[in-house]
C-alpha cells in the first residue's frame, strides 16, 4: 500500500513540475505584454498631444513603423500566451482524467472493504476472532491487524474526499484557463484590426513620400550631415578625454599618440581584459528596448535606395526608461551636445562606452559605476513621442560595432 502511495505521489510531482514551469513562463509573457500595451498607450497619448504640431512625413512614417513593429510584437507575445494556455488546458485535462481514474479505483477498494467489514461487523465475531488465537502473541497480532484495518478504512475515506475536492478545483481552474485564452484571442483580433489600419496609413504616407522623393532625399541628407557632425564632435571629445586621462596618470604618449591610445595601469588593463572577455555577453544599455538603427552603412528604413551611416546603434525604448552602464567602469565625461542631448562617456580600461540623447543625468564625472547602474533617463522626442538612445563603443579612439558586444543585439 505504501509503495502504491509513493508511486502516486511521484506521479503527481512529475505532473506538477511542467505546470509550475508553464505558470512562470506565463507570468513572464504577461509582463512583456503589459509593457508592450503600456508602450503603445504612451505612444498614442504623446502623439495625440503633438497632433497639431508640424512634423516631417519621414518622422511620421518612422513613428508609424515603430507602432506597427510594437503591435506585431504584441500579437506575437499574445499568441505565445494563448499557446501556453492551450498546453495548460491539456495538462489539466490529463490531471482530471488521472484523478477520475484514481477515484474509481479508490471507491472500488473502499467498497470492497465496506462489504468485508459488514460481513464481520458484529462485536461477537471480533471477540471470537481474538479468542480463537492459539496464544497471546497471535491475539496481539490480530488486534493490531484490526486496528490497522480500521485506520486504513479511515485513510481511504479521507483520500476519496481529498481527490474529489482536487477534481472539483481542477475543473474550476480549467474553466478559468479557457476563459483567459478566449479573452487573449479576442484582444488579439482587436490588435490585428488596429495593425491593419496602421498599415493602410503607412501605405498612404509612403505613396506621398515617393511622389516627393527628391525633397525627402535632401531631408535625409541634412539629417546624415547633422549626425556626422555629432559623431565628429564625440570623436574629438574621446581624443581629448584620452589625452586628459594620460596626462592625469603622468604617462607619456604611446607611439600612436596620447590622443588616440590610453596608457594603461595594471588596474586599467585588468578592467579592459574583463570587458574584452565579456564580448557578446554584455547587457543592453537599457532595461527594455529594440534596435532601430544598426551600426555602419545601411539602407534608409523608409527609402531603401538611399544609404545612411551610423557610428553606433540606436535603441528605441519606453518613454521614461533609464540608460544603464553595460560594464563596471568610471564616468569619464558628461557633455551636452547640440542635437544630441546630454551625453555620458564611461571608461572601462581602454574601452569607452557612450550613451547619448539623455534627458537627465544620474551620475557625475569620476564616479565609479557597477554593471547595470543607472546613468540617466532617455529623452523622449516631444514631436514624435519616441524615446531613442544612441549608443557607441570605442576601443581607445577606434569605433566598435556594439552589436558584436551586446548580448543578442
CSV table of C-alpha atoms in Angstrom, one decimal:
chain,number,residue,atom,x,y,z
A,1,UNK,CA,0.0,0.0,0.0
A,2,UNK,CA,2.8,2.4,0.9
A,3,UNK,CA,4.6,1.6,-2.4
A,4,UNK,CA,1.4,2.3,-4.3
A,5,UNK,CA,1.0,5.6,-2.5
A,6,UNK,CA,4.7,6.6,-3.1
A,7,UNK,CA,4.4,5.9,-6.8
A,8,UNK,CA,1.2,8.1,-6.9
A,9,UNK,CA,3.0,11.0,-5.2
A,10,UNK,CA,5.9,10.8,-7.6
A,11,UNK,CA,3.4,10.8,-10.5
A,12,UNK,CA,1.8,14.0,-9.1
A,13,UNK,CA,5.2,15.7,-8.8
A,14,UNK,CA,6.1,14.8,-12.4
A,15,UNK,CA,2.7,16.3,-13.5
A,16,UNK,CA,3.2,19.5,-11.3
A,17,UNK,CA,6.7,20.3,-12.5
A,18,UNK,CA,5.7,21.3,-16.1
A,19,UNK,CA,2.7,23.1,-14.6
A,20,UNK,CA,4.9,25.3,-12.4
A,21,UNK,CA,7.3,26.0,-15.4
A,22,UNK,CA,4.4,27.0,-17.6
A,23,UNK,CA,3.0,29.2,-14.9
A,24,UNK,CA,6.3,31.0,-14.5
A,25,UNK,CA,6.6,31.4,-18.3
A,26,UNK,CA,3.0,32.7,-18.4
A,27,UNK,CA,3.9,35.4,-15.9
A,28,UNK,CA,6.9,36.5,-17.9
A,29,UNK,CA,4.8,36.7,-21.1
A,30,UNK,CA,2.1,38.6,-19.3
A,31,UNK,CA,4.7,41.1,-18.0
A,32,UNK,CA,6.1,41.6,-21.6
A,33,UNK,CA,2.5,42.0,-22.9
A,34,UNK,CA,1.7,44.6,-20.2
A,35,UNK,CA,4.9,46.6,-21.1
A,36,UNK,CA,4.1,46.5,-24.8
A,37,UNK,CA,0.5,47.7,-24.2
A,38,UNK,CA,1.8,50.4,-21.9
A,39,UNK,CA,4.3,51.4,-24.6
A,40,UNK,CA,1.6,51.6,-27.3
A,41,UNK,CA,-0.7,53.6,-25.0
A,42,UNK,CA,2.1,56.1,-24.0
A,43,UNK,CA,3.0,56.5,-27.7
A,44,UNK,CA,-0.7,57.1,-28.6
A,45,UNK,CA,-1.1,59.7,-25.9
A,46,UNK,CA,2.2,61.5,-26.8
A,47,UNK,CA,1.2,61.5,-30.5
A,48,UNK,CA,-2.2,62.9,-29.6
A,49,UNK,CA,-0.6,65.7,-27.6
A,50,UNK,CA,1.6,66.7,-30.5
A,51,UNK,CA,-1.1,66.2,-33.2
A,52,UNK,CA,-1.3,69.9,-34.0
A,53,UNK,CA,2.5,70.3,-34.3
A,54,UNK,CA,4.1,70.3,-37.6
A,55,UNK,CA,6.1,67.1,-38.1
A,56,UNK,CA,8.1,65.7,-41.0
A,57,UNK,CA,6.4,63.0,-43.0
A,58,UNK,CA,9.5,60.9,-42.6
A,59,UNK,CA,9.2,61.2,-38.8
A,60,UNK,CA,5.5,60.2,-39.1
A,61,UNK,CA,6.5,57.1,-41.1
A,62,UNK,CA,9.2,56.2,-38.7
A,63,UNK,CA,6.8,56.6,-35.7
A,64,UNK,CA,4.2,54.6,-37.5
A,65,UNK,CA,6.7,51.9,-38.3
A,66,UNK,CA,7.6,51.8,-34.6
A,67,UNK,CA,3.9,51.4,-33.7
A,68,UNK,CA,3.4,48.7,-36.3
A,69,UNK,CA,6.5,46.8,-35.0
A,70,UNK,CA,5.3,47.1,-31.4
A,71,UNK,CA,1.8,45.8,-32.3
A,72,UNK,CA,3.3,42.9,-34.2
A,73,UNK,CA,5.4,42.1,-31.2
A,74,UNK,CA,2.3,42.3,-29.0
A,75,UNK,CA,0.4,39.9,-31.3
A,76,UNK,CA,3.4,37.5,-31.2
A,77,UNK,CA,3.5,37.6,-27.4
A,78,UNK,CA,-0.2,37.2,-27.1
A,79,UNK,CA,-0.1,34.1,-29.4
A,80,UNK,CA,2.6,32.6,-27.2
A,81,UNK,CA,0.4,33.2,-24.2
A,82,UNK,CA,-2.6,31.6,-25.9
A,83,UNK,CA,-0.4,28.6,-26.9
A,84,UNK,CA,0.9,28.2,-23.4
A,85,UNK,CA,-2.7,28.3,-22.1
A,86,UNK,CA,-3.6,25.6,-24.5
A,87,UNK,CA,-0.8,23.5,-23.1
A,88,UNK,CA,-2.1,24.2,-19.5
A,89,UNK,CA,-5.6,23.3,-20.5
A,90,UNK,CA,-4.4,20.0,-22.0
A,91,UNK,CA,-2.3,19.4,-18.8
A,92,UNK,CA,-5.3,20.0,-16.7
A,93,UNK,CA,-7.4,17.6,-18.8
A,94,UNK,CA,-4.8,14.9,-18.2
A,95,UNK,CA,-4.8,15.6,-14.5
A,96,UNK,CA,-8.6,15.5,-14.3
A,97,UNK,CA,-8.6,12.1,-16.2
A,98,UNK,CA,-5.9,10.8,-13.8
A,99,UNK,CA,-7.8,11.9,-10.7
A,100,UNK,CA,-11.0,10.4,-12.1
A,101,UNK,CA,-9.4,7.1,-12.7
A,102,UNK,CA,-7.8,7.1,-9.3
A,103,UNK,CA,-11.1,8.0,-7.7
A,104,UNK,CA,-12.8,5.0,-9.4
A,105,UNK,CA,-10.0,2.7,-8.0
A,106,UNK,CA,-10.3,4.2,-4.5
A,107,UNK,CA,-14.0,3.9,-4.5
A,108,UNK,CA,-13.9,0.2,-5.6
A,109,UNK,CA,-11.3,-0.6,-2.9
A,110,UNK,CA,-13.3,1.2,-0.3
A,111,UNK,CA,-16.5,-0.6,-1.4
A,112,UNK,CA,-14.7,-4.0,-1.0
A,113,UNK,CA,-13.5,-3.0,2.5
A,114,UNK,CA,-17.0,-1.9,3.5
A,115,UNK,CA,-18.5,-5.2,2.3
A,116,UNK,CA,-15.8,-7.2,4.1
A,117,UNK,CA,-16.4,-5.1,7.2
A,118,UNK,CA,-20.1,-5.6,7.1
A,119,UNK,CA,-19.8,-9.4,6.9
A,120,UNK,CA,-17.7,-9.4,10.0
A,121,UNK,CA,-19.3,-6.4,11.7
A,122,UNK,CA,-20.6,-8.0,14.8
A,123,UNK,CA,-18.7,-7.4,18.0
A,124,UNK,CA,-19.1,-11.1,18.8
A,125,UNK,CA,-17.3,-12.0,15.6
A,126,UNK,CA,-14.4,-9.7,16.5
A,127,UNK,CA,-14.2,-11.2,20.0
A,128,UNK,CA,-14.3,-14.8,18.7
A,129,UNK,CA,-11.6,-13.8,16.2
A,130,UNK,CA,-9.4,-12.7,19.1
A,131,UNK,CA,-10.3,-15.7,21.4
A,132,UNK,CA,-9.6,-18.2,18.7
A,133,UNK,CA,-6.0,-17.2,18.7
A,134,UNK,CA,-3.6,-20.0,19.6
A,135,UNK,CA,-1.6,-17.9,22.0
A,136,UNK,CA,-1.2,-14.3,23.3
A,137,UNK,CA,1.2,-13.3,20.6
A,138,UNK,CA,-1.2,-14.3,17.9
A,139,UNK,CA,-4.0,-12.5,19.7
A,140,UNK,CA,-1.9,-9.3,19.9
A,141,UNK,CA,-1.1,-9.5,16.1
A,142,UNK,CA,-4.8,-10.0,15.3
A,143,UNK,CA,-5.7,-6.9,17.5
A,144,UNK,CA,-3.0,-4.9,15.7
A,145,UNK,CA,-4.4,-6.0,12.3
A,146,UNK,CA,-7.9,-5.0,13.3
A,147,UNK,CA,-6.6,-1.6,14.4
A,148,UNK,CA,-4.6,-1.1,11.2
A,149,UNK,CA,-7.6,-2.2,9.1
A,150,UNK,CA,-9.8,0.5,10.7
A,151,UNK,CA,-7.2,3.1,10.2
A,152,UNK,CA,-6.8,2.1,6.6
A,153,UNK,CA,-10.6,2.4,6.1
A,154,UNK,CA,-10.5,6.0,7.5
A,155,UNK,CA,-7.5,6.8,5.4
A,156,UNK,CA,-9.2,5.6,2.2
A,157,UNK,CA,-12.3,7.6,3.0
A,158,UNK,CA,-10.2,10.8,3.6
A,159,UNK,CA,-8.3,10.1,0.3
A,160,UNK,CA,-11.5,9.8,-1.6
A,161,UNK,CA,-12.8,13.1,-0.2
A,162,UNK,CA,-9.4,14.8,-1.0
A,163,UNK,CA,-9.4,13.6,-4.6
A,164,UNK,CA,-13.0,14.7,-5.1
A,165,UNK,CA,-12.1,18.2,-3.9
A,166,UNK,CA,-9.0,18.3,-6.1
A,167,UNK,CA,-11.0,17.2,-9.0
A,168,UNK,CA,-13.6,20.0,-8.4
A,169,UNK,CA,-10.8,22.6,-8.1
A,170,UNK,CA,-9.2,21.4,-11.3
A,171,UNK,CA,-12.5,21.7,-13.2
A,172,UNK,CA,-12.8,25.3,-11.9
A,173,UNK,CA,-9.2,26.1,-12.9
A,174,UNK,CA,-9.8,24.6,-16.4
A,175,UNK,CA,-12.8,26.8,-16.9
A,176,UNK,CA,-10.7,29.9,-15.9
A,177,UNK,CA,-7.9,28.9,-18.3
A,178,UNK,CA,-10.4,28.5,-21.2
A,179,UNK,CA,-11.9,31.9,-20.3
A,180,UNK,CA,-8.4,33.5,-20.2
A,181,UNK,CA,-7.5,32.0,-23.6
A,182,UNK,CA,-10.7,33.3,-25.2
A,183,UNK,CA,-10.0,36.8,-23.8
A,184,UNK,CA,-6.5,36.7,-25.3
A,185,UNK,CA,-7.8,35.7,-28.7
A,186,UNK,CA,-10.5,38.4,-28.6
A,187,UNK,CA,-7.8,41.0,-27.7
A,188,UNK,CA,-5.6,39.7,-30.5
A,189,UNK,CA,-8.3,40.2,-33.0
A,190,UNK,CA,-8.7,43.9,-32.0
A,191,UNK,CA,-4.9,44.4,-32.2
A,192,UNK,CA,-4.8,42.8,-35.6
A,193,UNK,CA,-7.6,45.2,-36.8
A,194,UNK,CA,-5.6,48.2,-35.4
A,195,UNK,CA,-2.5,46.9,-37.1
A,196,UNK,CA,-4.3,46.6,-40.5
A,197,UNK,CA,-5.4,50.3,-40.1
A,198,UNK,CA,-1.9,51.4,-39.3
A,199,UNK,CA,-0.5,49.6,-42.3
A,200,UNK,CA,-3.1,51.4,-44.5
A,201,UNK,CA,-1.9,54.7,-43.1
A,202,UNK,CA,1.7,53.6,-43.7
A,203,UNK,CA,0.9,52.9,-47.4
A,204,UNK,CA,-0.7,56.3,-47.8
A,205,UNK,CA,2.3,58.1,-46.3
A,206,UNK,CA,4.8,56.0,-48.4
A,207,UNK,CA,2.8,57.0,-51.5
A,208,UNK,CA,3.1,60.7,-50.6
A,209,UNK,CA,6.9,60.3,-49.9
A,210,UNK,CA,7.5,58.6,-53.3
A,211,UNK,CA,5.8,61.5,-55.1
A,212,UNK,CA,8.3,63.9,-53.5
A,213,UNK,CA,11.3,61.6,-53.2
A,214,UNK,CA,13.8,64.3,-54.2
A,215,UNK,CA,12.6,66.5,-51.4
A,216,UNK,CA,12.9,63.8,-48.8
A,217,UNK,CA,16.3,62.7,-50.1
A,218,UNK,CA,17.5,66.2,-49.3
A,219,UNK,CA,16.0,66.0,-45.8
A,220,UNK,CA,17.7,62.6,-45.2
A,221,UNK,CA,21.0,64.1,-46.4
A,222,UNK,CA,20.7,67.0,-44.0
A,223,UNK,CA,20.0,64.6,-41.1
A,224,UNK,CA,23.0,62.5,-42.1
A,225,UNK,CA,25.2,65.6,-42.2
A,226,UNK,CA,23.9,66.6,-38.7
A,227,UNK,CA,24.6,63.0,-37.4
A,228,UNK,CA,28.1,63.1,-38.9
A,229,UNK,CA,28.8,66.5,-37.2
A,230,UNK,CA,27.7,65.0,-33.9
A,231,UNK,CA,29.9,61.9,-34.5
A,232,UNK,CA,32.9,64.2,-35.2
A,233,UNK,CA,32.2,66.1,-32.0
A,234,UNK,CA,32.1,62.9,-30.0
A,235,UNK,CA,35.3,61.6,-31.5
A,236,UNK,CA,37.0,64.9,-30.6
A,237,UNK,CA,35.7,64.6,-27.1
A,238,UNK,CA,37.0,61.0,-26.9
A,239,UNK,CA,40.5,62.0,-28.0
A,240,UNK,CA,40.5,64.9,-25.5
A,241,UNK,CA,39.4,62.6,-22.7
A,242,UNK,CA,42.1,60.1,-23.6
A,243,UNK,CA,44.8,62.8,-23.5
A,244,UNK,CA,43.4,64.2,-20.2
A,245,UNK,CA,43.4,60.7,-18.6
A,246,UNK,CA,47.0,60.1,-19.8
A,247,UNK,CA,48.2,63.5,-18.5
A,248,UNK,CA,46.5,62.9,-15.2
A,249,UNK,CA,48.2,59.5,-14.9
A,250,UNK,CA,51.6,61.1,-15.7
A,251,UNK,CA,52.1,58.8,-18.6
A,252,UNK,CA,53.9,59.6,-21.8
A,253,UNK,CA,52.2,59.3,-25.1
A,254,UNK,CA,52.3,56.0,-26.9
A,255,UNK,CA,53.7,55.6,-30.4
A,256,UNK,CA,50.2,56.1,-31.7
A,257,UNK,CA,49.8,59.3,-29.8
A,258,UNK,CA,48.2,60.1,-26.4
A,259,UNK,CA,45.1,61.5,-28.1
A,260,UNK,CA,44.2,58.1,-29.6
A,261,UNK,CA,45.5,55.4,-27.2
A,262,UNK,CA,45.2,55.1,-23.4
A,263,UNK,CA,48.3,54.4,-21.3
A,264,UNK,CA,47.1,51.7,-19.0
A,265,UNK,CA,47.9,51.0,-15.4
A,266,UNK,CA,47.7,47.3,-14.2
A,267,UNK,CA,44.2,48.1,-12.8
A,268,UNK,CA,43.1,49.6,-16.1
A,269,UNK,CA,44.4,46.6,-18.0
A,270,UNK,CA,42.6,44.2,-15.7
A,271,UNK,CA,39.3,46.1,-16.3
A,272,UNK,CA,39.9,46.1,-20.1
A,273,UNK,CA,40.6,42.4,-20.1
A,274,UNK,CA,37.3,41.8,-18.2
A,275,UNK,CA,35.5,43.9,-20.8
A,276,UNK,CA,37.1,42.0,-23.7
A,277,UNK,CA,36.3,38.6,-22.2
A,278,UNK,CA,32.6,39.6,-22.0
A,279,UNK,CA,32.3,40.3,-25.7
A,280,UNK,CA,28.9,39.2,-26.9
A,281,UNK,CA,27.6,38.7,-23.4
A,282,UNK,CA,27.3,42.4,-22.2
A,283,UNK,CA,23.8,43.5,-21.1
A,284,UNK,CA,21.8,46.0,-23.1
A,285,UNK,CA,22.3,49.7,-22.2
A,286,UNK,CA,18.6,50.0,-21.4
A,287,UNK,CA,16.3,47.6,-19.5
A,288,UNK,CA,13.9,47.1,-22.4
A,289,UNK,CA,14.2,48.2,-26.0
A,290,UNK,CA,14.6,47.3,-29.6
A,291,UNK,CA,17.3,48.1,-32.2
A,292,UNK,CA,16.0,50.7,-34.7
A,293,UNK,CA,19.3,51.5,-36.4
A,294,UNK,CA,22.3,49.2,-36.9
A,295,UNK,CA,26.0,50.0,-36.9
A,296,UNK,CA,27.7,51.0,-40.1
A,297,UNK,CA,26.4,51.7,-43.6
A,298,UNK,CA,22.8,50.6,-44.3
A,299,UNK,CA,19.7,51.4,-46.4
A,300,UNK,CA,17.4,54.1,-45.0
A,301,UNK,CA,14.4,52.5,-43.3
A,302,UNK,CA,11.9,54.5,-45.3
A,303,UNK,CA,13.7,55.0,-48.6
A,304,UNK,CA,15.9,51.9,-49.1
A,305,UNK,CA,17.6,53.2,-52.2
A,306,UNK,CA,19.3,55.8,-50.0
A,307,UNK,CA,22.4,54.8,-48.0
A,308,UNK,CA,22.9,56.1,-44.5
A,309,UNK,CA,25.8,55.5,-42.0
A,310,UNK,CA,25.7,55.1,-38.2
A,311,UNK,CA,28.7,55.2,-35.9
A,312,UNK,CA,26.8,53.3,-33.2
A,313,UNK,CA,23.4,51.8,-32.8
A,314,UNK,CA,20.0,53.4,-32.0
A,315,UNK,CA,17.7,51.8,-29.5
A,316,UNK,CA,14.1,52.7,-29.1
A,317,UNK,CA,12.8,52.2,-25.6
A,318,UNK,CA,9.8,53.2,-23.4
A,319,UNK,CA,9.4,56.9,-22.5
A,320,UNK,CA,11.0,57.4,-19.1
A,321,UNK,CA,13.3,54.4,-19.4
A,322,UNK,CA,16.7,54.7,-17.8
A,323,UNK,CA,20.1,54.2,-19.5
A,324,UNK,CA,22.5,51.9,-17.7
A,325,UNK,CA,26.1,51.0,-17.7
A,326,UNK,CA,26.9,47.8,-19.6
A,327,UNK,CA,30.0,47.1,-17.5
A,328,UNK,CA,31.8,48.4,-14.5
A,329,UNK,CA,33.9,51.5,-15.0
A,330,UNK,CA,34.3,55.2,-14.3
A,331,UNK,CA,32.4,58.2,-15.7
A,332,UNK,CA,35.0,59.9,-17.9
A,333,UNK,CA,32.9,62.8,-19.1
A,334,UNK,CA,29.5,64.4,-19.2
A,335,UNK,CA,28.6,66.8,-22.0
A,336,UNK,CA,25.6,68.5,-23.7
A,337,UNK,CA,25.9,68.5,-27.5
A,338,UNK,CA,23.5,70.4,-29.7
A,339,UNK,CA,21.3,67.9,-31.5
A,340,UNK,CA,22.5,65.0,-29.2
A,341,UNK,CA,21.0,66.0,-25.9
A,342,UNK,CA,23.0,65.1,-22.8
A,343,UNK,CA,25.9,62.6,-23.3
A,344,UNK,CA,27.8,60.4,-20.8
A,345,UNK,CA,31.1,58.6,-21.5
A,346,UNK,CA,32.1,55.7,-19.3
A,347,UNK,CA,35.7,54.3,-19.3
A,348,UNK,CA,36.4,50.6,-19.0
A,349,UNK,CA,40.2,50.4,-19.1
A,350,UNK,CA,41.0,51.2,-22.7
A,351,UNK,CA,37.3,50.9,-23.8
A,352,UNK,CA,34.8,53.8,-23.7
A,353,UNK,CA,31.0,53.4,-23.9
A,354,UNK,CA,28.9,56.4,-25.0
A,355,UNK,CA,25.3,57.0,-24.1
A,356,UNK,CA,23.6,60.0,-25.6
A,357,UNK,CA,20.2,61.6,-26.2
A,358,UNK,CA,19.6,61.6,-22.4
A,359,UNK,CA,17.0,63.8,-20.7
A,360,UNK,CA,18.7,63.8,-17.3
A,361,UNK,CA,21.9,62.5,-15.8
A,362,UNK,CA,22.1,60.5,-12.6
A,363,UNK,CA,25.9,60.3,-12.3
A,364,UNK,CA,28.9,62.6,-12.1
A,365,UNK,CA,32.4,62.7,-13.6
A,366,UNK,CA,34.9,60.5,-11.8
A,367,UNK,CA,32.1,58.3,-10.3
A,368,UNK,CA,32.7,54.5,-10.2
A,369,UNK,CA,29.9,52.5,-11.8
A,370,UNK,CA,28.8,48.9,-11.5
A,371,UNK,CA,27.2,46.9,-14.3
A,372,UNK,CA,23.6,47.9,-15.0
A,373,UNK,CA,23.9,51.0,-12.8
A,374,UNK,CA,21.5,53.8,-13.7
A,375,UNK,CA,23.2,56.6,-15.8
A,376,UNK,CA,20.3,58.8,-16.6
A,377,UNK,CA,16.9,59.0,-18.3
A,378,UNK,CA,16.5,58.6,-22.1
A,379,UNK,CA,15.0,61.7,-23.8
A,380,UNK,CA,11.6,61.4,-25.4
A,381,UNK,CA,11.2,63.4,-28.6
A,382,UNK,CA,8.1,65.7,-28.0
A,383,UNK,CA,7.3,65.8,-31.7
A,384,UNK,CA,7.3,62.1,-32.3
A,385,UNK,CA,6.7,60.6,-28.9
A,386,UNK,CA,9.6,58.3,-29.3
A,387,UNK,CA,12.4,57.6,-26.8
A,388,UNK,CA,15.6,56.8,-28.7
A,389,UNK,CA,19.1,56.5,-27.3
A,390,UNK,CA,22.2,56.3,-29.4
A,391,UNK,CA,24.9,54.0,-28.0
A,392,UNK,CA,28.6,53.7,-29.1
A,393,UNK,CA,31.6,51.7,-28.1
A,394,UNK,CA,35.2,52.7,-28.6
A,395,UNK,CA,38.5,50.8,-28.1
A,396,UNK,CA,40.8,53.7,-27.4
A,397,UNK,CA,39.7,56.1,-30.2
A,398,UNK,CA,38.6,53.4,-32.6
A,399,UNK,CA,34.9,52.8,-33.1
A,400,UNK,CA,33.5,49.3,-32.4
A,401,UNK,CA,30.3,47.6,-33.6
A,402,UNK,CA,28.1,47.4,-30.5
A,403,UNK,CA,26.1,44.6,-32.0
A,404,UNK,CA,29.1,42.2,-31.6
A,405,UNK,CA,29.5,43.2,-27.9
A,406,UNK,CA,25.9,43.3,-26.6
A,407,UNK,CA,24.1,40.0,-25.9
A,408,UNK,CA,21.6,39.2,-28.7
A,409,UNK,CA,21.6,42.7,-30.2
